[in-house]
Coordinates of N, CA and C in Angstrom, one line a residue:
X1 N 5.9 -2.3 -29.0 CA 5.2 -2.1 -27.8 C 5.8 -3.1 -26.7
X2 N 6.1 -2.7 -25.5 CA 6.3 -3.4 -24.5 C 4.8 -4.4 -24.0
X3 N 5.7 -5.4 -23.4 CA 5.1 -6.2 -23.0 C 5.5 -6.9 -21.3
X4 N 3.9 -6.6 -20.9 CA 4.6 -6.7 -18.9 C 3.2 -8.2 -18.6
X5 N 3.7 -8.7 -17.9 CA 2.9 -10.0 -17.3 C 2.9 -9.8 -15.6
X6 N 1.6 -9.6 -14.8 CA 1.3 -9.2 -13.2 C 0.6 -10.6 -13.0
X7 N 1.9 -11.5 -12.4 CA 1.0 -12.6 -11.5 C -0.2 -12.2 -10.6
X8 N -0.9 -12.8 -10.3 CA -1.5 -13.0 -9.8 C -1.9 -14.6 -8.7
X9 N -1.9 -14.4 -7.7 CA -2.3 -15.3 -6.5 C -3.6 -15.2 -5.4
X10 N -4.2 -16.8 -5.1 CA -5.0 -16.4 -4.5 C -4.8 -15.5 -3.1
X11 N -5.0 -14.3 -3.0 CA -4.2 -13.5 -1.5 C -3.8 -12.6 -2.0
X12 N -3.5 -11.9 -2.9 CA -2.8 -10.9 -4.0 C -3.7 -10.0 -3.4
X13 N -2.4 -8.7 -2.9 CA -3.0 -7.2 -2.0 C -3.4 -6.5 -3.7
X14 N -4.8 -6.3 -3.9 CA -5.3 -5.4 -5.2 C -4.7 -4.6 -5.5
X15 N -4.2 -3.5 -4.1 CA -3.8 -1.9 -5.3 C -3.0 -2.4 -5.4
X16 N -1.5 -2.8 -5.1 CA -0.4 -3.6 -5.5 C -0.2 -4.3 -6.8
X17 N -1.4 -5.0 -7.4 CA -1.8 -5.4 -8.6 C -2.2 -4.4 -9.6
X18 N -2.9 -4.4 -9.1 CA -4.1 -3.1 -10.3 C -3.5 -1.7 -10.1
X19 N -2.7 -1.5 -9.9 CA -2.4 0.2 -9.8 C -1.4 -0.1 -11.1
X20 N -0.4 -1.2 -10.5 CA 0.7 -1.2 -12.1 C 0.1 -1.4 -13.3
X21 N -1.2 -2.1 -13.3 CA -1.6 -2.8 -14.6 C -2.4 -1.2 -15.2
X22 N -2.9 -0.1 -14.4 CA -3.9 0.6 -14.6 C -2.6 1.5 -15.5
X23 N -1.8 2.2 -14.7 CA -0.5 3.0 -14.9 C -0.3 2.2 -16.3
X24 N 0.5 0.8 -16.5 CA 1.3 0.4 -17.5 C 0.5 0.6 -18.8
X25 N -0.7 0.3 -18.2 CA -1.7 0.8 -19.7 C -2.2 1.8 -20.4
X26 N -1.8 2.7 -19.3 CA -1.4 4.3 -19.4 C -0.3 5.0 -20.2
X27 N 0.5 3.9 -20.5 CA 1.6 4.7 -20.9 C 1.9 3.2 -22.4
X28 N 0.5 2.9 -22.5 CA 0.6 2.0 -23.6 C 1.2 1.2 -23.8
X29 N 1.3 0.3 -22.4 CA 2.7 -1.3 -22.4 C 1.3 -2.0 -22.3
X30 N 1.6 -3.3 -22.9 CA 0.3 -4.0 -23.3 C 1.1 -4.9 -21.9
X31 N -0.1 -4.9 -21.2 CA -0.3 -5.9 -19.7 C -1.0 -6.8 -19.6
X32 N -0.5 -8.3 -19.6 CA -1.3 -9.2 -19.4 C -1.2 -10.1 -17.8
X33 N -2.5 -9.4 -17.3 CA -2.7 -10.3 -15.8 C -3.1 -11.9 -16.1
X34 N -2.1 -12.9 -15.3 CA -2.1 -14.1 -15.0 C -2.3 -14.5 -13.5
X35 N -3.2 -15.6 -13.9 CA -3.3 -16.0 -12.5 C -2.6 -17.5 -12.8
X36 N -1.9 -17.9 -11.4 CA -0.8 -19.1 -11.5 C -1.4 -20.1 -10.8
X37 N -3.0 -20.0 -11.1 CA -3.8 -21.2 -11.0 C -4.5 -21.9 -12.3
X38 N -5.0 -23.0 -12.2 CA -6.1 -22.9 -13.6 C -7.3 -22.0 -13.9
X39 N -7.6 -21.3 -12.5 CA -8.8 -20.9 -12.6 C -8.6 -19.3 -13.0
X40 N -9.0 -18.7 -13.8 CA -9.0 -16.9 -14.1 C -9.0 -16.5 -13.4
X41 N -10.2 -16.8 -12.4 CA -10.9 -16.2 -11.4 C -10.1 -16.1 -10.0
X42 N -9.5 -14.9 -9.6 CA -8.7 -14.5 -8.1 C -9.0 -14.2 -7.3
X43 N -8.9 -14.4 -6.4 CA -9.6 -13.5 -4.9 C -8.4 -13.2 -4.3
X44 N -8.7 -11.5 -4.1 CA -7.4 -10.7 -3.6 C -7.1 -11.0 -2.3
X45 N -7.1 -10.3 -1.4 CA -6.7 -10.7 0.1 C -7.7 -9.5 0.6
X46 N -8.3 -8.9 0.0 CA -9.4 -8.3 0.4 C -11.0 -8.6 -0.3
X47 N -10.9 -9.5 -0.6 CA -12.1 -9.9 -0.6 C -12.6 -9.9 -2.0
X48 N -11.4 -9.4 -2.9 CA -12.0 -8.5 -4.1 C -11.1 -9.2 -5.3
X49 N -12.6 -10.4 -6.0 CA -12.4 -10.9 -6.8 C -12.0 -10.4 -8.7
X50 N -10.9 -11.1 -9.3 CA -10.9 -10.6 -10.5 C -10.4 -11.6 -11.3
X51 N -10.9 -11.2 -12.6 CA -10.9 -12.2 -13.9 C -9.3 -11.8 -14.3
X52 N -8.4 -12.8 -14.6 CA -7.2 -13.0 -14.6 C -7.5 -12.9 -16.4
X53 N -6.6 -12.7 -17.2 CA -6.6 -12.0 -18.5 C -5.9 -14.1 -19.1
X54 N -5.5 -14.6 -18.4 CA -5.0 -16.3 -18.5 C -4.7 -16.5 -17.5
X55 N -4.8 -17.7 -17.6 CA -3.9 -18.6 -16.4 C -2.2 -18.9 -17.1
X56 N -1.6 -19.0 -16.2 CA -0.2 -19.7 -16.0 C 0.1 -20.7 -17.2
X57 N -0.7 -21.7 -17.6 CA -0.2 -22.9 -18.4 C -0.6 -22.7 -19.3
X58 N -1.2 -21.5 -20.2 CA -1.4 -20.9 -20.9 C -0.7 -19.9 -21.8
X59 N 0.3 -19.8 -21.0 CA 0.9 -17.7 -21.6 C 2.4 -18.3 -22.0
X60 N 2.5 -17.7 -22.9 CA 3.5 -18.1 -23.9 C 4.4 -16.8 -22.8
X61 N 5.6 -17.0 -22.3 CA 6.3 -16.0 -21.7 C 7.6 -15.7 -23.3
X62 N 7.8 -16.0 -23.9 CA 8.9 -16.3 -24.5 C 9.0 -14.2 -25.2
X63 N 7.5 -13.4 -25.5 CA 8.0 -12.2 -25.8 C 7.8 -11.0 -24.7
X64 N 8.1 -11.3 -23.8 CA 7.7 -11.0 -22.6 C 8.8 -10.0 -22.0
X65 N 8.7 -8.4 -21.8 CA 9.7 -7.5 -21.6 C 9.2 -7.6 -19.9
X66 N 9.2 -7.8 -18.9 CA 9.1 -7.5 -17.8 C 7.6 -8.4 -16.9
X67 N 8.0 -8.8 -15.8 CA 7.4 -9.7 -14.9 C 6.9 -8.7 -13.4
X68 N 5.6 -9.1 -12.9 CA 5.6 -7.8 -11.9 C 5.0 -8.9 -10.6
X69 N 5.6 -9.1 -9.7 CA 5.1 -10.1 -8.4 C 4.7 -8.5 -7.1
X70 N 3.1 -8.8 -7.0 CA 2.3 -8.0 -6.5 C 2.6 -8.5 -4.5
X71 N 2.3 -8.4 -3.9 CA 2.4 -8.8 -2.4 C 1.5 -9.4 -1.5
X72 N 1.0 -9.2 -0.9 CA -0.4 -9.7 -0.3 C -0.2 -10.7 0.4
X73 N -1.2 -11.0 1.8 CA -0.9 -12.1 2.2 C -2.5 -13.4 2.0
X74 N -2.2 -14.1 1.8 CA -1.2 -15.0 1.5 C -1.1 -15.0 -0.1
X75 N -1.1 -14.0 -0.7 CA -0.9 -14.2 -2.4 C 0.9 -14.8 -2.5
X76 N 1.6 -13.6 -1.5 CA 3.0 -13.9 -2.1 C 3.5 -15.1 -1.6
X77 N 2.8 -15.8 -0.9 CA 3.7 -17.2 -0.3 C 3.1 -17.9 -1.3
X78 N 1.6 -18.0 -2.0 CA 1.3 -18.4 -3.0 C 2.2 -18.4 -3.9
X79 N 2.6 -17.3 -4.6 CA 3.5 -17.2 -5.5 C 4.6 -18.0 -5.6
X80 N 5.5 -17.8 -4.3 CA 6.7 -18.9 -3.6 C 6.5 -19.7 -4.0
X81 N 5.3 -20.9 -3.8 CA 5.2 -22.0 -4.3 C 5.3 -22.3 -5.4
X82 N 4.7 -21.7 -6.1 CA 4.9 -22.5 -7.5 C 5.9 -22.3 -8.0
X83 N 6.1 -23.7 -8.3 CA 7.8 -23.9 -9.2 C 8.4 -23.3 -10.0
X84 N 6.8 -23.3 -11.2 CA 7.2 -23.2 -12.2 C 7.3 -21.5 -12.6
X85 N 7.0 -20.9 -11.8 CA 6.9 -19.7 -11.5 C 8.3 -19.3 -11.3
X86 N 9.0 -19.9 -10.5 CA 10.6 -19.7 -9.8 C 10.9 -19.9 -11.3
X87 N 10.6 -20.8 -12.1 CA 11.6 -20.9 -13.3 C 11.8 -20.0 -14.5
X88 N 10.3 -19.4 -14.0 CA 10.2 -18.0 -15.4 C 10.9 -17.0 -15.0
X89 N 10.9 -16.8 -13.4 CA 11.7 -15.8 -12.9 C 12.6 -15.9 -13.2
X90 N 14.0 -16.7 -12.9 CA 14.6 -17.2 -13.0 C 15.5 -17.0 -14.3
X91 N 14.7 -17.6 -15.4 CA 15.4 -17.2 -16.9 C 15.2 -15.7 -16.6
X92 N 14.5 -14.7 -16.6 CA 14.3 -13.1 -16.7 C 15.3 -13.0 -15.6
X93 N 15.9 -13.2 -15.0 CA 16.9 -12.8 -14.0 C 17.7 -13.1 -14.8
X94 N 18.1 -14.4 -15.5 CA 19.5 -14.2 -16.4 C 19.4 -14.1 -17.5
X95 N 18.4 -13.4 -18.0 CA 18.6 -12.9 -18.7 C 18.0 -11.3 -19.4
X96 N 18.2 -10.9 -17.8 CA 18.4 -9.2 -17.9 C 17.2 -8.8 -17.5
X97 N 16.1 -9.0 -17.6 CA 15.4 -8.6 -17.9 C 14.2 -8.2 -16.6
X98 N 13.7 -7.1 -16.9 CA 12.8 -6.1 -16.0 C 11.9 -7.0 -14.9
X99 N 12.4 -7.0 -13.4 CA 11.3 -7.7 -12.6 C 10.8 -6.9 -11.4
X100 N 9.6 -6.6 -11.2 CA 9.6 -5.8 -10.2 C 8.4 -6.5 -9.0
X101 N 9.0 -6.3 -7.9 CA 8.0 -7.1 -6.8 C 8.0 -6.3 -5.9
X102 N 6.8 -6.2 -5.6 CA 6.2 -4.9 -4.2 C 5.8 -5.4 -3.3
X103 N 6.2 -4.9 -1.7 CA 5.6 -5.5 0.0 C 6.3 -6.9 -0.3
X104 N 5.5 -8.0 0.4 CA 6.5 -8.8 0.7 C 7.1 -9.7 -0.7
X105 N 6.3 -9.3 -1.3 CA 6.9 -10.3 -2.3 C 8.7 -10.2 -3.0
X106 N 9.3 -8.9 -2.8 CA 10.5 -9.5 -3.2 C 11.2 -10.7 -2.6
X107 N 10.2 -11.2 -1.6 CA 10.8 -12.1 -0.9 C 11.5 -13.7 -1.5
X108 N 10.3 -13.1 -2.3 CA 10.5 -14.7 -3.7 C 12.3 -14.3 -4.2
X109 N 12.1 -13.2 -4.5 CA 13.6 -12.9 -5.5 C 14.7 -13.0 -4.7
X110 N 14.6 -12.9 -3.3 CA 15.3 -12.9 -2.2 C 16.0 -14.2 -1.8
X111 N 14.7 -15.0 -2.0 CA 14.9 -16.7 -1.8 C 15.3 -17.3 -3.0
X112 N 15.2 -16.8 -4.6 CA 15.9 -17.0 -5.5 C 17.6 -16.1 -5.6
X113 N 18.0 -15.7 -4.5 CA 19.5 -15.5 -4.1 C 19.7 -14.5 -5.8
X114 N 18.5 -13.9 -6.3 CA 18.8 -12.3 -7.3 C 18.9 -11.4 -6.1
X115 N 19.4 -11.3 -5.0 CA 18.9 -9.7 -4.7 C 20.5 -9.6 -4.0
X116 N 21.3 -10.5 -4.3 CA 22.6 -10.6 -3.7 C 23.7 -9.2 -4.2
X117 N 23.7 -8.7 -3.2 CA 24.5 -6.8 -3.7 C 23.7 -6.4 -4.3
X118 N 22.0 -6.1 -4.0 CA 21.2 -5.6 -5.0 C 21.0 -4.1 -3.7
X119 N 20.4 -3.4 -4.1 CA 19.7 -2.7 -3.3 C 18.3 -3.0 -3.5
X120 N 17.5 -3.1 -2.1 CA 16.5 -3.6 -2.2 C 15.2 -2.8 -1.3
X121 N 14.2 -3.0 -1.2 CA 13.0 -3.4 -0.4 C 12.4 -3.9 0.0
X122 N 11.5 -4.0 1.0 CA 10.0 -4.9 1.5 C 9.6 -4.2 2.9
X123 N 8.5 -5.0 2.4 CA 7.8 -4.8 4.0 C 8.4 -4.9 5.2
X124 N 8.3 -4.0 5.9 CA 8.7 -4.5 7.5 C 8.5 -6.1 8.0
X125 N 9.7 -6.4 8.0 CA 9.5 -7.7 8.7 C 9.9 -9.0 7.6
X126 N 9.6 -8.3 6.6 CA 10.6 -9.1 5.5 C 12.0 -9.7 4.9
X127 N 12.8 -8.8 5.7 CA 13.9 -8.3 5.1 C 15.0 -9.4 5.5
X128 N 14.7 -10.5 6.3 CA 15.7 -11.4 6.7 C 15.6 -12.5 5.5
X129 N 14.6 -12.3 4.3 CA 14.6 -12.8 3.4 C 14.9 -12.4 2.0
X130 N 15.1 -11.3 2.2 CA 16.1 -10.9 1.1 C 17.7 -11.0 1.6
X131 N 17.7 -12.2 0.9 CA 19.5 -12.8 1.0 C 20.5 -11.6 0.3
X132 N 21.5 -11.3 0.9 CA 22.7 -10.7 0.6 C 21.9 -9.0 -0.6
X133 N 20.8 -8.8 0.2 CA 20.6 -7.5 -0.7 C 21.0 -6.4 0.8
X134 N 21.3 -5.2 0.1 CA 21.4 -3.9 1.0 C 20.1 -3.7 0.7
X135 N 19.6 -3.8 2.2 CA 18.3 -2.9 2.3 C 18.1 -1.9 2.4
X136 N 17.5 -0.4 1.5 CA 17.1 0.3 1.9 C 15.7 1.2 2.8
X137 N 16.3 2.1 3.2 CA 14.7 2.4 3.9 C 13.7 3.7 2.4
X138 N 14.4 3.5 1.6 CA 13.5 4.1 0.0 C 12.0 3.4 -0.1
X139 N 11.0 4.0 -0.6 CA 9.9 3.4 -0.7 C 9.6 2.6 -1.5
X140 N 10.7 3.0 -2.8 CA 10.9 1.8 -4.1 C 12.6 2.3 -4.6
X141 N 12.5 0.9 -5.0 CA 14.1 1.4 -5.6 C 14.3 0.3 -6.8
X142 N 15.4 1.1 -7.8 CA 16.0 0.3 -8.6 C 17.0 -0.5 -8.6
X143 N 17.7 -1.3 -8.8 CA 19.0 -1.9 -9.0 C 19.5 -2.6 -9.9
X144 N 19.8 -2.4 -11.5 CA 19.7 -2.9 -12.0 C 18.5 -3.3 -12.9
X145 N 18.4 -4.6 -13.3 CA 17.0 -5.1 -13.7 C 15.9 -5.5 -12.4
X146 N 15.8 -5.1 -11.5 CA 15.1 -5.2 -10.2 C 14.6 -3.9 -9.8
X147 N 13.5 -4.0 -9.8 CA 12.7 -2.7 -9.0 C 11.5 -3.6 -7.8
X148 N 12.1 -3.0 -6.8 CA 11.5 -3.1 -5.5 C 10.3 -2.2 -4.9
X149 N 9.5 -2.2 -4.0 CA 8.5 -1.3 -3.3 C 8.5 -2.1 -2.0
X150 N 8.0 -1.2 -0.9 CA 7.9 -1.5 0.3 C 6.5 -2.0 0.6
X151 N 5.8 -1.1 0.1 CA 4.0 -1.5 0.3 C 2.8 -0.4 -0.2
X152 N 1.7 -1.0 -0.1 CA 0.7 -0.6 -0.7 C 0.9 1.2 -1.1
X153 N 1.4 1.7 -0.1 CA 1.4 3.1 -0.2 C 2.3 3.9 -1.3
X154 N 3.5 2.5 -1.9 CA 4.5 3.3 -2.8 C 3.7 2.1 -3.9
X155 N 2.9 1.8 -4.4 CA 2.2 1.7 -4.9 C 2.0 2.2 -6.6
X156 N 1.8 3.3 -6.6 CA 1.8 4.9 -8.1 C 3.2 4.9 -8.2
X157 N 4.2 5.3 -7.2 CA 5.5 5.5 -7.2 C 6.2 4.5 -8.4
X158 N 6.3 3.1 -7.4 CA 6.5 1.6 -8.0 C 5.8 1.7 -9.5
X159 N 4.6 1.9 -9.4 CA 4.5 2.0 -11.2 C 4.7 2.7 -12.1
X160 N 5.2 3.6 -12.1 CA 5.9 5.2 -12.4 C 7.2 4.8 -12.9
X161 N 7.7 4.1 -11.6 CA 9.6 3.7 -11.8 C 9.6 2.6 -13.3
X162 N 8.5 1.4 -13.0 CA 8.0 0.9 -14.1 C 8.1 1.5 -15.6
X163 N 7.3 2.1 -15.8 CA 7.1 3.1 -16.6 C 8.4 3.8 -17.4
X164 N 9.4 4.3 -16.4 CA 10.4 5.1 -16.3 C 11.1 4.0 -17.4
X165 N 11.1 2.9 -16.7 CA 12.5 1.4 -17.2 C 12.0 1.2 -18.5
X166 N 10.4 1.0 -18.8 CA 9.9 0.6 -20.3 C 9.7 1.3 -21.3
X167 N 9.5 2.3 -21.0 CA 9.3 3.4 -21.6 C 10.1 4.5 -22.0
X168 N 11.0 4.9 -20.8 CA 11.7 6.2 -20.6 C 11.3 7.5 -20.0
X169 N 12.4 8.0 -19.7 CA 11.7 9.2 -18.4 C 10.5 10.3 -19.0
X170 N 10.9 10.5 -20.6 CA 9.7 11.7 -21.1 C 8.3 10.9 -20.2
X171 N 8.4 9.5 -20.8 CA 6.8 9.1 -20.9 C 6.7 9.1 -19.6
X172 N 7.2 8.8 -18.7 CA 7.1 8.5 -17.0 C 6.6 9.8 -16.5
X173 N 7.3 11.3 -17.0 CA 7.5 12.3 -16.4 C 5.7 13.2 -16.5
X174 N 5.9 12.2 -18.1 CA 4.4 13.0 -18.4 C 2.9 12.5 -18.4
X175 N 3.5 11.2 -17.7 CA 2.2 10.6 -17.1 C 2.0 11.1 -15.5
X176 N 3.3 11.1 -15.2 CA 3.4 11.0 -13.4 C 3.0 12.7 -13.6
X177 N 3.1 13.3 -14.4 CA 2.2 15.1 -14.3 C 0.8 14.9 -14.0
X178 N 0.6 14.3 -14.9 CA -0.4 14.3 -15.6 C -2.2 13.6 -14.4
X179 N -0.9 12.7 -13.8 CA -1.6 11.8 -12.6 C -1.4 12.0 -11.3
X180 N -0.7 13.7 -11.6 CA -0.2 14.4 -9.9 C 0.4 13.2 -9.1
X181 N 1.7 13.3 -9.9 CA 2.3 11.9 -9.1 C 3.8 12.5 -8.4
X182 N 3.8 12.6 -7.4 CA 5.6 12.9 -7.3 C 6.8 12.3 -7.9
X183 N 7.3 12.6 -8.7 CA 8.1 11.6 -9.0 C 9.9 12.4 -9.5

């Protein structure tokens, strides 16, 4: 069974969060939401609080197939800051492994200089922080171990592509039927 980890920050845009964790568990990848505070307890950037599955100083990353940084404001500058956060990324960047960040948050990966000759995304207005990636105007895209989204709207898309990488296209194709998903 795959295994996916969806930071969580205080400011974290919900469907951005909860749409991958709903999808990933749809297609039977065991999903554990962290919050990269002590406290479980999140408040999204809309108002809409949730119980974090651990905290941060807690979660053994070591069997860990794939990392998911959600967007939101101020979740993703939240995210930025913690260190120790850059450093989990970091190893999973070298070594291979599945990261996907939707709206502004590839910004983190951008400012961690992964997105260099990547093809990429983000939000409008983001994109002077994704260092040395080709920006596309795609609503999500792959590049390698990197899967990008623009915003809330590519959302099911972004977790689909998800899906696609962990799983493989049968299961992607016959969830994204199944969930009237274009894909």
């Amino acid at each position: 069974m795959k295994r996916v980890i969806i930071f969580l920050a205080d400011g974290f845009e919900e469907v951005e969060a909860l749409t991958p964790v709903d999808v990933l568990r749809r297609a039977n990848v065991e999903v554990t939401t962290v919050s990269i505070t002590e406290n479980k307890q999140v408040c999204g950037s809309h108002n809409i609080s949730v119980l974090a599955d651990q905290t941060f100083n807690s979660t053994d990353f070591s069997n860990i197939d794939a990392l998911i940084l959600p967007g939101g404001m101020p979740g993703t500058h939240n995210l930025n800051a913690h260190a120790e956060l850059k450093k989990v990324i970091l190893d999973f960047a070298n070594k291979g492994k599945l990261i996907g960040a939707i709206c502004a948050a590839p910004l983190i990966l951008g400012e961690l200089d992964l997105l260099k000759n990547k093809n990429a995304v983000c939000y409008p207005g983001f994109e002077a922080h994704l260092k040395g990636a080709n920006i596309s105007s795609a609503k999500t895209i792959q590049d390698g171990n990197v899967i990008t989204a623009n915003a809330i709207g590519a959302s099911m898309q972004f977790s689909i592509n998800l899906v696609n990488e962990l799983c493989g296209s049968k299961v992607a194709n016959e969830l994204a039927k199944k969930m009237l998903v274009s894909h």
